[in-house]
CSV table of C-alpha atoms in Angstrom, one decimal:
chain,number,residue,atom,x,y,z
B,17,UNK,CA,0.0,0.0,0.0
B,18,UNK,CA,1.5,3.3,-1.0
B,19,UNK,CA,2.2,6.1,1.6
B,20,UNK,CA,-0.5,8.4,0.2
B,21,UNK,CA,-3.2,5.8,0.7
B,22,UNK,CA,-1.9,5.1,4.3
B,23,UNK,CA,-1.9,8.9,5.0
B,24,UNK,CA,-5.5,9.4,3.7
B,25,UNK,CA,-6.7,6.3,5.7
B,26,UNK,CA,-5.2,7.7,8.9
B,27,UNK,CA,-6.6,11.1,8.3
B,28,UNK,CA,-10.1,9.7,7.7
B,29,UNK,CA,-9.7,7.7,10.9
B,30,UNK,CA,-8.9,10.8,12.9
B,31,UNK,CA,-11.8,12.7,11.4
B,32,UNK,CA,-14.2,9.8,12.3
B,33,UNK,CA,-12.8,9.7,15.8
B,34,UNK,CA,-13.2,13.4,16.2
B,35,UNK,CA,-16.9,13.2,15.0
B,36,UNK,CA,-17.5,10.3,17.4
B,37,UNK,CA,-16.1,12.3,20.3
B,38,UNK,CA,-18.3,15.2,19.4
B,39,UNK,CA,-21.4,13.0,19.1
B,40,UNK,CA,-20.7,11.4,22.5
B,41,UNK,CA,-20.6,14.6,24.5
B,42,UNK,CA,-22.0,13.3,27.8
B,43,UNK,CA,-21.9,16.8,29.3
B,44,UNK,CA,-25.1,17.8,27.5
B,45,UNK,CA,-27.2,15.4,29.4
B,46,UNK,CA,-26.8,17.1,32.8
B,47,UNK,CA,-29.7,19.3,34.1
B,48,UNK,CA,-28.0,20.7,37.2
B,49,UNK,CA,-24.5,21.8,38.2
B,50,UNK,CA,-24.2,18.9,40.6
B,51,UNK,CA,-25.0,16.4,37.8
B,52,UNK,CA,-22.6,18.2,35.5
B,53,UNK,CA,-19.5,17.9,37.6
B,54,UNK,CA,-20.2,14.3,38.4
B,55,UNK,CA,-19.9,13.3,34.7
B,56,UNK,CA,-16.2,14.1,34.6
B,57,UNK,CA,-13.6,16.9,34.8
B,58,UNK,CA,-14.2,17.8,31.1
B,59,UNK,CA,-17.7,19.1,32.0
B,60,UNK,CA,-18.2,22.6,33.1
B,61,UNK,CA,-21.4,24.5,34.2
B,62,UNK,CA,-22.5,28.0,33.4
B,63,UNK,CA,-24.5,29.6,36.2
B,64,UNK,CA,-25.3,32.9,34.4
B,65,UNK,CA,-29.1,33.4,35.0
B,66,UNK,CA,-29.8,34.4,31.4
B,67,UNK,CA,-27.7,31.6,29.8
B,68,UNK,CA,-29.8,29.3,27.7
B,69,UNK,CA,-29.4,25.6,28.2
B,70,UNK,CA,-27.6,23.3,27.9
B,71,UNK,CA,-25.7,24.8,30.8
B,72,UNK,CA,-23.3,21.9,31.0
B,73,UNK,CA,-20.6,21.6,28.3
B,74,UNK,CA,-16.9,21.8,27.6
B,75,UNK,CA,-15.6,25.2,28.8
B,76,UNK,CA,-14.6,26.5,25.4
B,77,UNK,CA,-18.1,25.6,24.1
B,78,UNK,CA,-19.8,27.6,26.9
B,79,UNK,CA,-17.5,30.6,26.4
B,80,UNK,CA,-18.3,30.6,22.7
B,81,UNK,CA,-22.0,30.5,23.6
B,82,UNK,CA,-21.6,33.6,25.7
B,83,UNK,CA,-21.1,32.4,29.2
B,84,UNK,CA,-19.1,34.9,31.3
B,85,UNK,CA,-15.9,34.2,33.1
B,86,UNK,CA,-17.6,34.7,36.4
B,87,UNK,CA,-20.4,32.4,35.3
B,88,UNK,CA,-18.2,29.3,34.9
B,89,UNK,CA,-18.4,26.7,37.7
B,90,UNK,CA,-15.6,24.3,37.4
B,91,UNK,CA,-14.5,22.9,40.8
B,92,UNK,CA,-11.2,21.0,40.9
B,93,UNK,CA,-9.8,18.5,43.2
B,94,UNK,CA,-7.0,19.3,45.7
B,95,UNK,CA,-4.5,17.6,47.9
B,96,UNK,CA,-3.3,18.7,51.4
B,97,UNK,CA,-0.4,17.2,53.3
B,98,UNK,CA,-1.6,17.4,56.9
B,99,UNK,CA,1.3,15.6,58.7
B,100,UNK,CA,4.7,15.4,56.9
B,101,UNK,CA,7.5,14.5,59.3
B,102,UNK,CA,10.6,13.5,57.3
B,103,UNK,CA,11.9,9.9,57.5
B,104,UNK,CA,14.7,9.5,60.0
B,105,UNK,CA,16.9,6.9,61.6
B,106,UNK,CA,17.0,8.7,64.9
B,107,UNK,CA,16.7,6.1,67.7
B,108,UNK,CA,14.7,8.4,69.9
B,109,UNK,CA,12.0,8.9,67.3
B,110,UNK,CA,12.0,6.6,64.3
B,111,UNK,CA,9.9,7.7,61.3
B,112,UNK,CA,10.0,5.3,58.3
B,113,UNK,CA,7.0,6.6,56.3
B,114,UNK,CA,6.4,10.1,54.9
B,115,UNK,CA,3.8,11.7,54.8
B,116,UNK,CA,1.7,10.4,57.7
B,117,UNK,CA,-1.6,12.1,57.0
B,118,UNK,CA,-3.1,13.4,53.7
B,119,UNK,CA,-6.5,15.0,52.8
B,120,UNK,CA,-7.8,14.6,49.3
B,121,UNK,CA,-10.7,16.5,47.8
B,122,UNK,CA,-11.8,14.4,44.9
B,123,UNK,CA,-13.9,15.4,41.9
B,124,UNK,CA,-15.3,12.5,39.8
B,125,UNK,CA,-12.9,11.3,37.2
B,126,UNK,CA,-10.0,13.5,38.3
B,127,UNK,CA,-7.1,11.7,39.9
B,128,UNK,CA,-5.0,13.1,42.7
B,129,UNK,CA,-1.4,12.0,43.3
B,130,UNK,CA,1.1,12.2,46.1
B,131,UNK,CA,4.5,10.7,46.7
B,132,UNK,CA,5.1,8.2,49.6
B,133,UNK,CA,8.6,7.8,50.9
B,134,UNK,CA,9.7,4.8,52.9
B,135,UNK,CA,13.1,4.3,54.7
B,136,UNK,CA,14.1,1.2,56.7
B,137,UNK,CA,15.3,2.2,60.1
B,138,UNK,CA,18.6,1.0,61.5
B,139,UNK,CA,17.3,-0.6,64.7
B,140,UNK,CA,15.8,-4.1,64.7
B,141,UNK,CA,12.1,-3.9,63.8
B,142,UNK,CA,11.9,-7.4,62.5
B,143,UNK,CA,10.6,-6.4,59.1
B,144,UNK,CA,11.2,-8.2,55.8
B,145,UNK,CA,13.7,-6.8,53.2
B,146,UNK,CA,10.8,-6.7,50.7
B,147,UNK,CA,8.4,-3.7,51.0
B,148,UNK,CA,4.8,-4.4,49.9
B,149,UNK,CA,2.2,-1.6,50.3
B,150,UNK,CA,-1.4,-2.6,51.4
B,151,UNK,CA,-4.4,-0.4,51.6
B,152,UNK,CA,-7.6,-0.7,53.6
B,153,UNK,CA,-11.0,-1.2,52.1
B,154,UNK,CA,-11.9,1.4,49.5
B,155,UNK,CA,-15.3,3.1,49.3
B,156,UNK,CA,-17.4,2.0,46.3
B,157,UNK,CA,-16.3,3.9,43.1
B,158,UNK,CA,-12.8,4.8,44.5
B,159,UNK,CA,-9.7,3.3,42.9
B,160,UNK,CA,-6.0,3.4,43.9
B,161,UNK,CA,-2.9,2.7,42.0
B,162,UNK,CA,0.9,2.7,42.7
B,163,UNK,CA,4.1,3.3,40.8
B,164,UNK,CA,7.2,2.1,42.7
B,165,UNK,CA,10.6,3.8,42.4
B,166,UNK,CA,13.0,1.2,43.8
B,167,UNK,CA,16.8,1.1,44.0
B,168,UNK,CA,18.9,1.2,40.9
B,169,UNK,CA,16.3,3.3,39.1
B,170,UNK,CA,13.8,0.4,38.7
B,171,UNK,CA,10.2,1.5,38.5
B,172,UNK,CA,7.1,-0.8,38.2
B,173,UNK,CA,3.3,-0.3,37.7
B,174,UNK,CA,0.2,-2.3,38.4
B,175,UNK,CA,0.5,-4.9,41.2
B,176,UNK,CA,4.2,-4.7,41.0
B,177,UNK,CA,3.9,-1.0,41.7
B,178,UNK,CA,3.2,-1.8,45.3
B,179,UNK,CA,6.5,-3.6,45.9
B,180,UNK,CA,10.2,-2.9,46.2
B,181,UNK,CA,12.5,-5.9,46.8
B,182,UNK,CA,15.6,-6.4,48.9
B,183,UNK,CA,15.6,-3.0,50.7
B,184,UNK,CA,18.6,-2.6,52.9
B,185,UNK,CA,18.6,-0.9,56.3
B,186,UNK,CA,18.8,2.8,55.8
B,187,UNK,CA,17.8,2.6,52.2
B,188,UNK,CA,15.0,4.9,50.9
B,189,UNK,CA,12.4,4.1,48.2
B,190,UNK,CA,9.5,6.0,46.9
B,191,UNK,CA,5.9,5.2,45.7
B,192,UNK,CA,3.6,7.4,43.6
B,193,UNK,CA,0.1,7.0,44.9
B,194,UNK,CA,-2.9,7.9,42.7
B,195,UNK,CA,-6.5,7.9,44.0
B,196,UNK,CA,-9.6,8.6,41.9
B,197,UNK,CA,-13.3,8.6,42.5
B,198,UNK,CA,-16.0,7.7,40.0
B,199,UNK,CA,-19.1,9.7,40.9
B,200,UNK,CA,-19.9,10.7,44.4
B,201,UNK,CA,-19.5,7.8,46.9
B,202,UNK,CA,-21.1,7.7,50.3
B,203,UNK,CA,-23.5,10.5,49.5
B,204,UNK,CA,-20.7,13.0,49.8
B,205,UNK,CA,-19.7,12.1,53.4
B,206,UNK,CA,-16.0,11.8,54.1
B,207,UNK,CA,-14.2,8.5,54.2
B,208,UNK,CA,-10.9,7.4,55.6
B,209,UNK,CA,-8.5,4.9,54.1
B,210,UNK,CA,-5.0,3.8,55.2
B,211,UNK,CA,-1.9,2.6,53.4
B,212,UNK,CA,0.5,0.5,55.4
B,213,UNK,CA,3.6,-1.5,54.4
B,214,UNK,CA,3.2,-5.2,55.2
B,215,UNK,CA,4.9,-5.9,58.5
B,216,UNK,CA,5.3,-2.3,59.6
B,217,UNK,CA,3.4,-0.6,62.4
B,218,UNK,CA,3.4,2.9,60.8
B,219,UNK,CA,0.8,3.9,58.3
B,220,UNK,CA,-0.5,6.7,56.1
B,221,UNK,CA,-4.0,8.1,57.0
B,222,UNK,CA,-5.9,9.5,54.0
B,223,UNK,CA,-9.1,11.5,54.4
B,224,UNK,CA,-11.3,11.4,51.3
B,225,UNK,CA,-13.7,14.3,50.7
B,226,UNK,CA,-15.9,14.1,47.6
B,227,UNK,CA,-16.9,17.1,45.5
B,228,UNK,CA,-20.6,16.5,44.9
B,229,UNK,CA,-22.0,19.9,44.4
B,230,UNK,CA,-20.9,23.3,42.9
B,231,UNK,CA,-20.1,26.3,45.1
B,232,UNK,CA,-23.2,28.1,43.7
B,233,UNK,CA,-25.3,25.4,45.3
B,234,UNK,CA,-24.9,27.2,48.7
B,235,UNK,CA,-26.5,30.3,47.3
B,236,UNK,CA,-29.8,28.7,46.2
B,237,UNK,CA,-33.0,30.6,46.5
B,238,UNK,CA,-36.2,28.6,47.4
B,239,UNK,CA,-39.5,29.6,45.8
B,240,UNK,CA,-37.6,32.1,43.6
B,241,UNK,CA,-39.6,34.6,41.5
B,242,UNK,CA,-37.2,33.6,38.6
B,243,UNK,CA,-39.1,30.3,38.6
B,244,UNK,CA,-42.7,30.7,37.3
B,245,UNK,CA,-45.0,31.8,40.2
B,246,UNK,CA,-42.2,30.8,42.7
B,247,UNK,CA,-42.7,27.1,41.8
B,248,UNK,CA,-39.0,26.2,42.1
B,249,UNK,CA,-35.6,26.9,43.7
B,250,UNK,CA,-33.1,29.0,41.7
B,251,UNK,CA,-29.8,27.2,42.0
B,252,UNK,CA,-26.7,27.8,39.9
B,253,UNK,CA,-28.7,29.8,37.3
B,254,UNK,CA,-31.5,27.2,36.8
B,255,UNK,CA,-34.8,26.3,38.4
B,256,UNK,CA,-35.1,23.1,40.4
B,257,UNK,CA,-38.9,22.7,40.3
B,258,UNK,CA,-41.1,21.9,43.2
B,259,UNK,CA,-43.0,18.7,43.2
B,260,UNK,CA,-45.6,18.6,40.5
B,261,UNK,CA,-44.0,21.2,38.3
B,262,UNK,CA,-41.9,20.8,35.2
B,263,UNK,CA,-40.1,22.9,32.5
B,264,UNK,CA,-37.0,25.0,32.5
B,265,UNK,CA,-38.8,27.7,34.5
B,266,UNK,CA,-41.2,25.3,36.2
B,267,UNK,CA,-43.9,26.7,33.9
B,268,UNK,CA,-45.7,23.4,33.4
B,269,UNK,CA,-47.9,21.3,35.6
B,270,UNK,CA,-47.1,17.6,35.7
B,271,UNK,CA,-50.7,16.8,35.1
B,272,UNK,CA,-50.6,18.5,31.7
B,273,UNK,CA,-47.6,16.6,30.2
B,274,UNK,CA,-46.6,13.0,29.8
B,275,UNK,CA,-42.9,13.2,30.4
B,276,UNK,CA,-40.4,15.0,32.7
B,277,UNK,CA,-38.0,15.5,29.8
B,278,UNK,CA,-39.9,18.4,28.1
B,279,UNK,CA,-36.8,19.4,26.2
B,280,UNK,CA,-36.9,16.2,24.2
B,281,UNK,CA,-40.0,17.5,22.4
B,282,UNK,CA,-38.1,20.6,21.4
B,283,UNK,CA,-35.1,18.9,19.8
B,284,UNK,CA,-34.8,17.7,16.3
B,285,UNK,CA,-32.6,14.8,17.5
B,286,UNK,CA,-30.5,13.6,20.4
B,287,UNK,CA,-27.9,16.2,21.5
B,288,UNK,CA,-29.4,18.8,19.1
B,289,UNK,CA,-29.9,22.3,20.4
B,290,UNK,CA,-33.3,23.1,22.1
B,291,UNK,CA,-35.5,24.8,19.5
B,292,UNK,CA,-32.4,24.9,17.3
B,293,UNK,CA,-31.1,27.6,19.6
B,294,UNK,CA,-33.6,30.0,18.0
B,295,UNK,CA,-36.4,29.8,20.5
B,296,UNK,CA,-37.7,28.8,23.9
B,297,UNK,CA,-39.2,25.4,24.9
B,298,UNK,CA,-42.5,26.1,26.6
B,299,UNK,CA,-44.1,23.0,28.0
B,300,UNK,CA,-42.7,20.8,25.2
B,301,UNK,CA,-43.5,23.3,22.4
B,302,UNK,CA,-41.0,25.6,20.7
B,303,UNK,CA,-41.8,29.3,20.7
B,304,UNK,CA,-39.5,30.9,18.1
B,305,UNK,CA,-37.5,34.0,19.0
B,306,UNK,CA,-38.5,37.3,17.3
B,307,UNK,CA,-36.0,39.3,15.2
B,308,UNK,CA,-35.4,43.0,15.4
B,309,UNK,CA,-36.3,43.2,11.8
B,310,UNK,CA,-40.1,42.3,11.7
B,311,UNK,CA,-39.7,40.9,8.2
B,312,UNK,CA,-37.2,38.4,9.4
B,313,UNK,CA,-38.5,35.4,11.3
B,314,UNK,CA,-37.8,31.9,12.5
B,315,UNK,CA,-40.2,29.1,11.8
B,316,UNK,CA,-40.7,25.3,11.9
B,317,UNK,CA,-41.6,22.9,14.7
B,318,UNK,CA,-38.1,23.3,16.1
B,319,UNK,CA,-37.5,26.8,14.9
B,320,UNK,CA,-35.1,25.2,12.5
B,321,UNK,CA,-36.0,27.5,9.5
B,322,UNK,CA,-35.6,31.1,8.8
B,323,UNK,CA,-36.3,33.5,5.8
B,324,UNK,CA,-33.1,35.6,5.9
B,325,UNK,CA,-30.0,33.4,5.7
B,326,UNK,CA,-30.3,32.2,2.1
B,327,UNK,CA,-27.6,32.8,-0.5
B,328,UNK,CA,-27.3,36.3,-1.9
B,329,UNK,CA,-26.4,37.7,-5.3
B,330,UNK,CA,-25.5,41.4,-5.9
B,331,UNK,CA,-26.0,41.8,-2.1
B,332,UNK,CA,-29.7,40.9,-2.5
B,333,UNK,CA,-31.4,37.9,-0.8
B,334,UNK,CA,-31.9,35.2,-3.5
B,335,UNK,CA,-30.7,37.8,-6.0
B,336,UNK,CA,-34.0,39.7,-5.8
B,337,UNK,CA,-35.5,36.9,-8.0
B,338,UNK,CA,-36.9,34.5,-5.4
B,339,UNK,CA,-38.1,33.9,-1.8
B,340,UNK,CA,-36.1,32.6,1.1
B,341,UNK,CA,-37.8,29.6,2.7
B,342,UNK,CA,-36.0,27.5,5.4
B,343,UNK,CA,-32.5,28.7,4.3
B,344,UNK,CA,-33.1,27.9,0.7
B,345,UNK,CA,-34.1,30.1,-2.2
B,346,UNK,CA,-37.4,29.3,-4.1
B,347,UNK,CA,-36.7,31.1,-7.4
B,348,UNK,CA,-39.2,33.0,-9.5
B,349,UNK,CA,-40.1,31.7,-13.0
B,350,UNK,CA,-37.1,31.7,-15.5
B,351,UNK,CA,-34.5,31.8,-12.7
B,352,UNK,CA,-32.4,29.0,-11.2
B,353,UNK,CA,-29.4,28.7,-8.9
B,354,UNK,CA,-28.7,28.7,-5.2
B,355,UNK,CA,-29.1,32.5,-5.2
B,356,UNK,CA,-31.6,32.6,-8.1
B,357,UNK,CA,-28.9,34.4,-10.0
B,358,UNK,CA,-29.1,32.4,-13.3
B,359,UNK,CA,-31.7,33.7,-15.8
B,360,UNK,CA,-33.3,31.2,-18.2
B,361,UNK,CA,-34.3,34.1,-20.5
B,362,UNK,CA,-32.4,33.8,-23.8
B,363,UNK,CA,-33.4,37.2,-25.3
B,364,UNK,CA,-30.1,38.8,-24.1
B,365,UNK,CA,-28.2,36.1,-26.1
B,366,UNK,CA,-30.0,36.7,-29.4
B,367,UNK,CA,-27.7,37.7,-32.3
B,368,UNK,CA,-28.7,40.0,-35.1
B,369,UNK,CA,-29.4,37.0,-37.3
B,370,UNK,CA,-32.0,35.9,-34.7
B,371,UNK,CA,-29.8,32.9,-33.7
B,372,UNK,CA,-28.9,32.3,-30.1
B,373,UNK,CA,-25.2,33.4,-29.7
B,374,UNK,CA,-25.0,33.5,-33.5
B,375,UNK,CA,-25.0,29.7,-33.6
B,376,UNK,CA,-21.4,29.9,-32.3
B,377,UNK,CA,-22.1,29.4,-28.5
B,378,UNK,CA,-24.6,28.6,-25.8
B,379,UNK,CA,-26.6,30.9,-23.6
B,380,UNK,CA,-25.6,30.4,-20.0
B,381,UNK,CA,-27.6,32.3,-17.4
B,382,UNK,CA,-28.5,35.0,-20.0
B,383,UNK,CA,-24.8,35.4,-21.2
B,384,UNK,CA,-23.3,33.9,-24.3
B,385,UNK,CA,-20.4,31.4,-23.8
B,386,UNK,CA,-18.8,31.1,-27.2
B,387,UNK,CA,-17.9,27.6,-28.2
B,388,UNK,CA,-16.1,28.6,-31.4
B,389,UNK,CA,-12.7,30.0,-30.3
B,390,UNK,CA,-12.6,32.4,-33.3
B,391,UNK,CA,-15.7,34.2,-32.3
B,392,UNK,CA,-16.3,36.6,-29.3
B,393,UNK,CA,-18.4,39.5,-28.2
B,394,UNK,CA,-21.8,39.6,-26.3
B,395,UNK,CA,-23.5,37.4,-28.9
B,396,UNK,CA,-20.5,35.6,-30.5
B,397,UNK,CA,-20.7,37.8,-33.7
B,398,UNK,CA,-17.2,39.2,-33.7
B,399,UNK,CA,-14.5,37.3,-35.5
B,400,UNK,CA,-11.3,39.4,-36.1
B,401,UNK,CA,-9.7,36.6,-38.3
B,402,UNK,CA,-12.7,35.8,-40.4
B,403,UNK,CA,-12.8,37.3,-44.0
B,404,UNK,CA,-15.8,39.4,-44.7
B,405,UNK,CA,-17.2,39.3,-41.1
């Protein structure tokens, strides 16, 4: 297979992968800021009160859609070393493991790492020359991994990342510890786990805090006037409806509709914009936004059409020879083309001998295109090299 074919195949593969990644944007499914940040660190919320949904997306997408810098909610995980006495061989106070206590604030899908140092003390502690790290039971959805950095520059991952062999007294080794949460375990309450080398009495205490809600969650306003008739709590720029109410602004009664996902009725397809981003979804029905120019309007069940964004010719919509309907020109009689800029009238191509283009060409959109290279002019009647013409 030649290199050009290989290159094109690889390029097509990258394009397909890019489209697949775009089509699988999980952020768009979140209805609240809390749901948004649980999907993963790639998802960011816009809390601006006037921002139109979806409020959860990639940060660059939200910024392009008009979300302000202050409106971005994107909490990140952190790590704090609470107790960090250095390892020492001092007989009065032996410390073989560092750090001794760590606090992690974990956001779903975002790993936090710290370095664990171990040094065998010189006195007789009756420990094995092989160091193997063990951890206590992990909360559901929490994972832990190790990378060992042993003597002679040897590093291991996986199960071997827990181990360093043949460690001499006074020798120091290190382990990279990575901890990640998937979702929000334990309903957001703190958990404690411990890491301990097999046969040692010392251990590392790790406090796990889970980021389950956005900061703006603390500023929620119950029965807010921003939600229809006070039928919801304004939280992070959106309404959380009271029982029995539905809709983006809690404008609908549950007795009047058949589903809680009213927005589904206002999308042309999965992951498409609500009302094509040209209107509001009111109780499952699109109400198209008005334009400043009263002659311009959006239309269609999903506000997917308009009468002003068709092709133009001579700076005129549809060339002044047609009507713009759902982004396409419907041309007047005797006109064709995407901008109705091609006339089918042949009168402008008629030569003095009453032949179209003097029989030496074709009439293309009202203009002669001479097919005989000897002839030119508006109607293919000029022939500088012809005798008697």
